[in-house]
Each structure stands twice: as structure tokens, then as C-alpha cells.
Amino acid sequence: MANDRTLLGILYMVGFCLLAPIMDAFAKATPAEIPAAQIITARFVLQIVLLAPLAVLMGNFALPDRRSVGMHFVRAGSLLLATWMFFTAIREMPLASAISIFFVEPFILTLLGALFLKEEVGMRRIVACVVGFGGALLIIQPSFSNVGPVALFPLGTAFCFAIYMILTRMMSQKLHPVTTQLHTAVAASVLITPVLWLYDGSGIAALDPVWPNGLAVWTLLGVGVMATISHISITFALRHAPAATIAPLQYLEIVSATAVGYLIFDELPNGLTWLGIAIIVGSGLYVFARERARDQKLNKPTPPR
């Protein structure tokens, strides 16, 4: 039974890796006149529309208690900022390059876990984090020369998403995954919707909402639907399988993002970017291999005397 649950978790994680780049592709394909803030708003509002009935049907609909409301807003704000920076970045740079830079997030999460959750981090893992960050810099270098400071946005996304993950770890035992994602969407919508209302008609391209039509309607729907499905997938993956088992599979997202970028946008990474990708993936797999070996050693049964 345990093996079946682990296999189910792996399948959920593979599903996330295949679906998340499609969400990003919808965001990238959204016409330029639609501001990134509006794309994000559509993403979270649609998540509410999809998850609220599902939570009711599953009997998991619940309001957050007063003590956790602030935590939900901080968590949603971190995800909101991460999403805005990433959607802004992929409008200017190749999808695979942006996702590859983002994958320094596991290393940042490792360091933040040591700082805030008092998780043990050895010197080898710290070295692997530094090496992985160096791989990200290799990718940023050509991207920065082509698109400018926006190439740093996926790095900012990684920091914000790591904070989101730290808070998720702290809250994961209290709520069902569907309820957790619903609360996140509501809090994010409460934060971003007033911004669009205030800047409506301001003429500021990054924040002034535009009534969508034609292609924009379908891409915004695509962002919302794919974001909801992919994030539910990763939440259930973590519910069914150990993080150390499924975490290395997340690097499949680089492969699927490269394929989506090539098929839809005719984008392929250059040689320096491929080197950076290889360094990040290698460093990440090393960290997760060390983590899994450590867990196996700690869980090894004591031989009978």
C-alpha cells in the first residue's frame, strides 16, 4: 500500500512538471497590452471559481481561523510577487532560461529552512547550493545582455517562492490541500484586485487593466485552469510521497519547458545556458541524493541483539 501511494505521488509530480510550463506558455502568449498584474488576477480568481465548489463537494470547505489569517496573506503575497516577476520575465526571455534560473529555489529553500525551521544543513549541501547558484549566473549572463535587468526576475521569483514554501511547510498539517490552495487564491485576489481598481485608467502599462478580447480571453482562461490543476497536482504529490523521493523529478520541468518553448515560441537555449542548466540540475540532484541517503540512514532499523 505504501509503495502504491508513493507511485501515485510520483505520477502527480510528473503531471505537475508537464502542466506548469503550459501555464507559463499561456502567460507568455497573452497579448502584450494585457498587464502582468491582470494575468495574475485572472489566475487567482479562476482558481477560486474552480476550487470553491470542489472544496464544498469534498466536504473540505473551511474558513481560516483568526490566528492564521495573517500567515495566509503573507504566504499569498509571496506567491503573488513570485508569479508577477516570473510572468514579467518570460515575456522578455526564453521560457526554458527563466525556469532554469528559477531552479536555484531548492537551494534557497535549503538555506531558509536552516535559518527559520532550524533544519540541519551540512557543509556539502551548502557547497552544492553555491555551485547551483553559480549555474544560475551562467544563464543570467547572456540573458542580461539581451533583455536587461528583467533577467534577474526569475531569481527574485526563486526567493519569493522559497518563502512561500517555508510557510507552506509550517501550515501543511492543518488544512486539506484543496482548502489550502483556495485560501491562497482568496488572499492573493484580495491583495491584487484593489491595485488594478486603483490604477484603472492611469495609463501605466504594467498596472492599467485592459478589457480582454480574442486571444487574450483564451490565454487568461488557460493560465487560470493550468495553474489550478498544476498546483493541486504538486500539493497531492507531497501528500502521497516523501519530498526526498519526488523533489528530483521537478527538474523534468526544465525538459518540458524547453520542449514547450521550442514547439510554441521557437526558442532553444544557447551553449552557455545549457551548461548552466547542467550545473543546476547536477547540484540539485546531489543535494536530494544526500538528503535521501541521510533519511535512509536515520530510518535504518536497529539489528536485533
CSV table of C-alpha atoms in Angstrom, one decimal:
chain,number,residue,atom,x,y,z
A,1,MET,CA,0.0,0.0,0.0
A,2,ALA,CA,2.9,2.4,0.9
A,3,ASN,CA,4.5,1.7,-2.5
A,4,ASP,CA,1.2,2.4,-4.3
A,5,ARG,CA,0.9,5.7,-2.5
A,6,THR,CA,4.5,6.6,-3.4
A,7,LEU,CA,3.9,5.7,-7.0
A,8,LEU,CA,0.7,7.9,-7.0
A,9,GLY,CA,2.8,10.8,-5.6
A,10,ILE,CA,5.4,10.4,-8.4
A,11,LEU,CA,2.6,10.4,-11.0
A,12,TYR,CA,1.2,13.6,-9.5
A,13,MET,CA,4.7,15.2,-9.6
A,14,VAL,CA,5.2,14.2,-13.2
A,15,GLY,CA,1.8,15.7,-14.0
A,16,PHE,CA,2.9,19.0,-12.4
A,17,CYS,CA,6.1,19.1,-14.4
A,18,LEU,CA,4.2,18.6,-17.6
A,19,LEU,CA,1.4,21.1,-16.8
A,20,ALA,CA,3.3,24.0,-15.2
A,21,PRO,CA,5.2,25.0,-18.3
A,22,ILE,CA,1.9,25.0,-20.3
A,23,MET,CA,0.6,27.5,-17.7
A,24,ASP,CA,3.7,29.7,-18.3
A,25,ALA,CA,3.3,29.4,-22.0
A,26,PHE,CA,-0.3,30.7,-21.8
A,27,ALA,CA,1.0,33.7,-19.8
A,28,LYS,CA,3.8,34.3,-22.3
A,29,ALA,CA,1.4,34.1,-25.2
A,30,THR,CA,-1.1,36.6,-23.7
A,31,PRO,CA,-1.0,39.8,-25.8
A,32,ALA,CA,1.4,42.5,-24.6
A,33,GLU,CA,-1.4,45.0,-23.9
A,34,ILE,CA,-2.6,42.9,-21.0
A,35,PRO,CA,-0.5,43.8,-18.0
A,36,ALA,CA,1.1,41.1,-16.0
A,37,ALA,CA,-0.9,42.1,-12.9
A,38,GLN,CA,-4.1,41.4,-14.8
A,39,ILE,CA,-2.8,38.0,-15.8
A,40,ILE,CA,-2.1,37.2,-12.2
A,41,THR,CA,-5.5,38.4,-11.1
A,42,ALA,CA,-7.2,36.1,-13.7
A,43,ARG,CA,-5.0,33.2,-12.5
A,44,PHE,CA,-6.2,33.5,-8.8
A,45,VAL,CA,-9.8,34.5,-9.5
A,46,LEU,CA,-10.2,31.5,-11.7
A,47,GLN,CA,-8.6,29.3,-9.1
A,48,ILE,CA,-11.3,30.5,-6.6
A,49,VAL,CA,-14.0,29.7,-9.1
A,50,LEU,CA,-12.7,26.2,-9.7
A,51,LEU,CA,-11.7,25.2,-6.2
A,52,ALA,CA,-14.6,26.7,-4.1
A,53,PRO,CA,-17.2,24.2,-5.5
A,54,LEU,CA,-14.7,21.4,-5.3
A,55,ALA,CA,-14.0,22.1,-1.6
A,56,VAL,CA,-17.7,22.2,-0.9
A,57,LEU,CA,-18.3,18.9,-2.7
A,58,MET,CA,-15.4,17.2,-0.9
A,59,GLY,CA,-16.6,18.5,2.4
A,60,ASN,CA,-13.3,20.4,2.9
A,61,PHE,CA,-14.6,23.9,2.7
A,62,ALA,CA,-13.5,25.8,5.8
A,63,LEU,CA,-12.7,29.4,6.8
A,64,PRO,CA,-9.3,30.2,8.2
A,65,ASP,CA,-9.1,30.8,11.9
A,66,ARG,CA,-8.2,34.3,13.1
A,67,ARG,CA,-4.7,33.2,14.2
A,68,SER,CA,-3.7,32.0,10.7
A,69,VAL,CA,-5.2,34.9,8.6
A,70,GLY,CA,-2.0,36.9,8.7
A,71,MET,CA,0.0,33.8,7.7
A,72,HIS,CA,-2.3,33.2,4.7
A,73,PHE,CA,-1.8,36.8,3.5
A,74,VAL,CA,2.0,36.7,3.8
A,75,ARG,CA,2.0,33.3,2.0
A,76,ALA,CA,-0.3,34.6,-0.7
A,77,GLY,CA,1.8,37.8,-1.0
A,78,SER,CA,5.0,35.8,-1.5
A,79,LEU,CA,3.3,33.7,-4.2
A,80,LEU,CA,1.8,36.8,-5.8
A,81,LEU,CA,5.1,38.6,-6.1
A,82,ALA,CA,6.8,35.4,-7.3
A,83,THR,CA,4.2,35.0,-10.0
A,84,TRP,CA,4.4,38.6,-11.1
A,85,MET,CA,8.1,38.6,-11.5
A,86,PHE,CA,8.1,35.3,-13.4
A,87,PHE,CA,5.3,36.3,-15.8
A,88,THR,CA,7.1,39.6,-16.5
A,89,ALA,CA,10.4,37.7,-17.1
A,90,ILE,CA,9.0,35.2,-19.6
A,91,ARG,CA,7.5,37.9,-21.8
A,92,GLU,CA,11.1,39.1,-22.4
A,93,MET,CA,13.3,35.9,-22.3
A,94,PRO,CA,13.1,32.3,-23.3
A,95,LEU,CA,10.8,30.1,-21.1
A,96,ALA,CA,13.5,27.4,-20.5
A,97,SER,CA,16.1,30.0,-19.4
A,98,ALA,CA,13.7,31.6,-16.9
A,99,ILE,CA,12.7,28.3,-15.4
A,100,SER,CA,16.3,27.2,-15.2
A,101,ILE,CA,17.3,30.3,-13.2
A,102,PHE,CA,14.2,29.7,-11.0
A,103,PHE,CA,15.6,26.3,-10.1
A,104,VAL,CA,18.0,27.8,-7.6
A,105,GLU,CA,14.9,27.8,-5.4
A,106,PRO,CA,15.6,24.4,-3.8
A,107,PHE,CA,18.9,25.7,-2.7
A,108,ILE,CA,17.5,28.9,-1.3
A,109,LEU,CA,14.8,26.8,0.4
A,110,THR,CA,17.5,24.7,2.0
A,111,LEU,CA,19.2,27.7,3.4
A,112,LEU,CA,16.0,29.3,4.6
A,113,GLY,CA,14.9,26.0,6.2
A,114,ALA,CA,18.1,26.1,8.2
A,115,LEU,CA,17.6,29.7,9.2
A,116,PHE,CA,13.9,29.7,10.1
A,117,LEU,CA,13.0,26.0,10.7
A,118,LYS,CA,16.3,25.0,12.3
A,119,GLU,CA,16.8,22.2,9.8
A,120,GLU,CA,20.3,20.7,9.8
A,121,VAL,CA,22.4,21.8,6.7
A,122,GLY,CA,25.8,20.3,6.3
A,123,MET,CA,28.8,21.9,4.5
A,124,ARG,CA,28.4,19.7,1.4
A,125,ARG,CA,24.9,20.9,0.9
A,126,ILE,CA,26.0,24.5,1.3
A,127,VAL,CA,28.7,23.9,-1.3
A,128,ALA,CA,26.1,22.4,-3.6
A,129,CYS,CA,23.9,25.4,-3.1
A,130,VAL,CA,26.7,27.8,-4.0
A,131,VAL,CA,27.6,25.7,-7.1
A,132,GLY,CA,23.9,25.7,-8.2
A,133,PHE,CA,23.7,29.5,-7.8
A,134,GLY,CA,26.8,29.8,-10.0
A,135,GLY,CA,24.9,27.8,-12.7
A,136,ALA,CA,22.1,30.3,-12.5
A,137,LEU,CA,24.6,33.1,-13.0
A,138,LEU,CA,25.8,31.4,-16.2
A,139,ILE,CA,22.3,31.5,-17.5
A,140,ILE,CA,21.7,35.1,-16.4
A,141,GLN,CA,24.8,36.4,-18.1
A,142,PRO,CA,23.6,36.1,-21.7
A,143,SER,CA,20.0,36.8,-20.8
A,144,PHE,CA,21.0,40.0,-19.0
A,145,SER,CA,22.9,41.2,-22.1
A,146,ASN,CA,19.8,40.5,-24.3
A,147,VAL,CA,16.9,41.7,-22.1
A,148,GLY,CA,18.5,43.7,-19.3
A,149,PRO,CA,17.6,43.6,-15.5
A,150,VAL,CA,14.4,41.6,-16.2
A,151,ALA,CA,16.7,38.6,-16.4
A,152,LEU,CA,17.1,38.9,-12.6
A,153,PHE,CA,13.4,38.4,-12.1
A,154,PRO,CA,13.4,34.6,-12.1
A,155,LEU,CA,16.0,34.9,-9.3
A,156,GLY,CA,13.6,37.1,-7.3
A,157,THR,CA,10.9,34.5,-8.1
A,158,ALA,CA,13.0,31.8,-6.5
A,159,PHE,CA,13.5,33.8,-3.3
A,160,CYS,CA,9.8,34.6,-3.0
A,161,PHE,CA,8.7,31.1,-3.8
A,162,ALA,CA,11.1,29.7,-1.2
A,163,ILE,CA,9.4,31.9,1.4
A,164,TYR,CA,6.1,30.6,0.2
A,165,MET,CA,7.3,27.0,0.5
A,166,ILE,CA,8.6,27.7,4.1
A,167,LEU,CA,5.2,29.0,5.1
A,168,THR,CA,3.5,26.1,3.3
A,169,ARG,CA,5.6,23.6,5.3
A,170,MET,CA,4.6,25.3,8.5
A,171,MET,CA,0.8,25.2,7.6
A,172,SER,CA,0.7,21.9,5.7
A,173,GLN,CA,-0.6,19.8,8.6
A,174,LYS,CA,-3.6,21.9,9.4
A,175,LEU,CA,-5.6,22.0,6.1
A,176,HIS,CA,-6.5,19.8,3.2
A,177,PRO,CA,-4.5,20.7,0.0
A,178,VAL,CA,-7.7,21.9,-1.8
A,179,THR,CA,-8.6,24.2,1.1
A,180,THR,CA,-5.1,25.5,1.4
A,181,GLN,CA,-4.9,26.4,-2.3
A,182,LEU,CA,-8.4,28.0,-2.1
A,183,HIS,CA,-7.3,30.2,0.9
A,184,THR,CA,-4.2,31.2,-1.0
A,185,ALA,CA,-6.2,32.2,-4.1
A,186,VAL,CA,-8.7,34.3,-2.0
A,187,ALA,CA,-5.9,36.1,-0.1
A,188,ALA,CA,-4.0,36.8,-3.3
A,189,SER,CA,-7.1,38.1,-5.0
A,190,VAL,CA,-7.8,40.4,-2.1
A,191,LEU,CA,-4.3,41.8,-2.4
A,192,ILE,CA,-4.1,42.3,-6.2
A,193,THR,CA,-7.7,43.3,-7.2
A,194,PRO,CA,-7.6,46.7,-5.4
A,195,VAL,CA,-4.4,47.5,-7.2
A,196,LEU,CA,-6.0,47.0,-10.6
A,197,TRP,CA,-9.0,49.0,-9.5
A,198,LEU,CA,-6.8,51.9,-8.3
A,199,TYR,CA,-4.7,52.0,-11.5
A,200,ASP,CA,-7.6,51.6,-13.9
A,201,GLY,CA,-7.4,54.4,-16.4
A,202,SER,CA,-4.0,55.5,-15.1
A,203,GLY,CA,-2.1,54.8,-18.4
A,204,ILE,CA,0.6,52.9,-16.5
A,205,ALA,CA,1.1,49.9,-18.8
A,206,ALA,CA,2.2,47.5,-16.1
A,207,LEU,CA,-0.9,48.0,-13.9
A,208,ASP,CA,-3.7,49.6,-16.0
A,209,PRO,CA,-6.2,46.8,-16.8
A,210,VAL,CA,-7.4,46.2,-20.3
A,211,TRP,CA,-10.7,44.5,-21.2
A,212,PRO,CA,-9.6,41.2,-22.8
A,213,ASN,CA,-10.9,40.0,-26.1
A,214,GLY,CA,-10.0,37.5,-28.7
A,215,LEU,CA,-6.8,35.6,-27.9
A,216,ALA,CA,-6.4,37.2,-24.5
A,217,VAL,CA,-9.6,35.7,-23.3
A,218,TRP,CA,-8.4,32.1,-24.0
A,219,THR,CA,-4.9,32.7,-22.7
A,220,LEU,CA,-6.1,34.1,-19.4
A,221,LEU,CA,-8.5,31.1,-19.1
A,222,GLY,CA,-5.6,28.8,-19.9
A,223,VAL,CA,-3.4,30.4,-17.2
A,224,GLY,CA,-6.1,30.1,-14.5
A,225,VAL,CA,-7.1,26.5,-15.4
A,226,MET,CA,-3.5,25.2,-15.8
A,227,ALA,CA,-2.3,27.0,-12.6
A,228,THR,CA,-5.1,25.4,-10.6
A,229,ILE,CA,-4.5,21.9,-11.9
A,230,SER,CA,-0.7,22.0,-11.6
A,231,HIS,CA,-0.6,23.4,-8.1
A,232,ILE,CA,-3.2,20.9,-6.9
A,233,SER,CA,-1.0,18.2,-8.5
A,234,ILE,CA,2.1,19.2,-6.6
A,235,THR,CA,0.2,19.5,-3.4
A,236,PHE,CA,-1.2,16.0,-3.7
A,237,ALA,CA,2.3,14.7,-4.8
A,238,LEU,CA,3.7,15.9,-1.5
A,239,ARG,CA,0.7,14.4,0.3
A,240,HIS,CA,1.3,10.9,-1.1
A,241,ALA,CA,5.1,10.6,-1.4
A,242,PRO,CA,8.1,11.8,0.6
A,243,ALA,CA,9.6,15.1,-0.6
A,244,ALA,CA,13.0,13.5,-1.0
A,245,THR,CA,11.5,11.0,-3.4
A,246,ILE,CA,9.6,13.4,-5.7
A,247,ALA,CA,11.8,16.5,-5.5
A,248,PRO,CA,14.4,15.4,-8.1
A,249,LEU,CA,11.5,14.8,-10.5
A,250,GLN,CA,10.9,18.6,-10.5
A,251,TYR,CA,13.8,19.0,-12.8
A,252,LEU,CA,11.7,17.3,-15.5
A,253,GLU,CA,10.1,20.8,-15.7
A,254,ILE,CA,13.2,22.1,-17.4
A,255,VAL,CA,12.9,19.4,-20.1
A,256,SER,CA,9.1,20.1,-20.6
A,257,ALA,CA,9.7,23.9,-20.6
A,258,THR,CA,12.4,23.5,-23.3
A,259,ALA,CA,10.0,21.4,-25.4
A,260,VAL,CA,7.1,23.9,-25.0
A,261,GLY,CA,9.4,26.8,-25.7
A,262,TYR,CA,10.7,25.3,-28.9
A,263,LEU,CA,7.3,24.0,-30.2
A,264,ILE,CA,5.3,27.2,-29.4
A,265,PHE,CA,7.9,30.0,-29.4
A,266,ASP,CA,10.8,28.5,-31.5
A,267,GLU,CA,13.2,29.1,-28.5
A,268,LEU,CA,16.2,26.9,-27.7
A,269,PRO,CA,18.8,27.6,-25.0
A,270,ASN,CA,22.3,28.5,-26.2
A,271,GLY,CA,25.5,26.7,-25.2
A,272,LEU,CA,26.2,28.7,-22.0
A,273,THR,CA,22.6,28.3,-20.9
A,274,TRP,CA,22.8,24.5,-21.4
A,275,LEU,CA,26.0,24.5,-19.2
A,276,GLY,CA,24.2,26.4,-16.5
A,277,ILE,CA,21.2,24.1,-16.7
A,278,ALA,CA,23.5,21.1,-16.3
A,279,ILE,CA,25.2,22.6,-13.3
A,280,ILE,CA,21.9,23.5,-11.6
A,281,VAL,CA,20.4,20.0,-12.2
A,282,GLY,CA,23.6,18.2,-11.1
A,283,SER,CA,23.8,20.3,-7.9
A,284,GLY,CA,20.2,19.8,-7.2
A,285,LEU,CA,20.3,16.0,-7.7
A,286,TYR,CA,23.3,15.9,-5.4
A,287,VAL,CA,21.5,17.7,-2.6
A,288,PHE,CA,18.5,15.5,-2.9
A,289,ALA,CA,20.6,12.3,-3.1
A,290,ARG,CA,22.4,13.4,0.1
A,291,GLU,CA,19.1,14.1,1.8
A,292,ARG,CA,17.6,10.7,0.8
A,293,ALA,CA,20.8,8.9,2.0
A,294,ARG,CA,20.6,10.7,5.3
A,295,ASP,CA,16.9,9.8,5.7
A,296,GLN,CA,17.6,6.1,4.9
A,297,LYS,CA,20.5,6.1,7.5
A,298,LEU,CA,18.3,7.6,10.2
A,299,ASN,CA,15.4,5.3,9.4
A,300,LYS,CA,17.5,2.1,9.2
A,301,PRO,CA,16.1,-0.4,11.7
A,302,THR,CA,18.4,-1.4,14.6
A,303,PRO,CA,19.6,-5.0,14.2
A,304,PRO,CA,18.4,-7.5,16.9
A,305,ARG,CA,20.8,-8.4,19.5
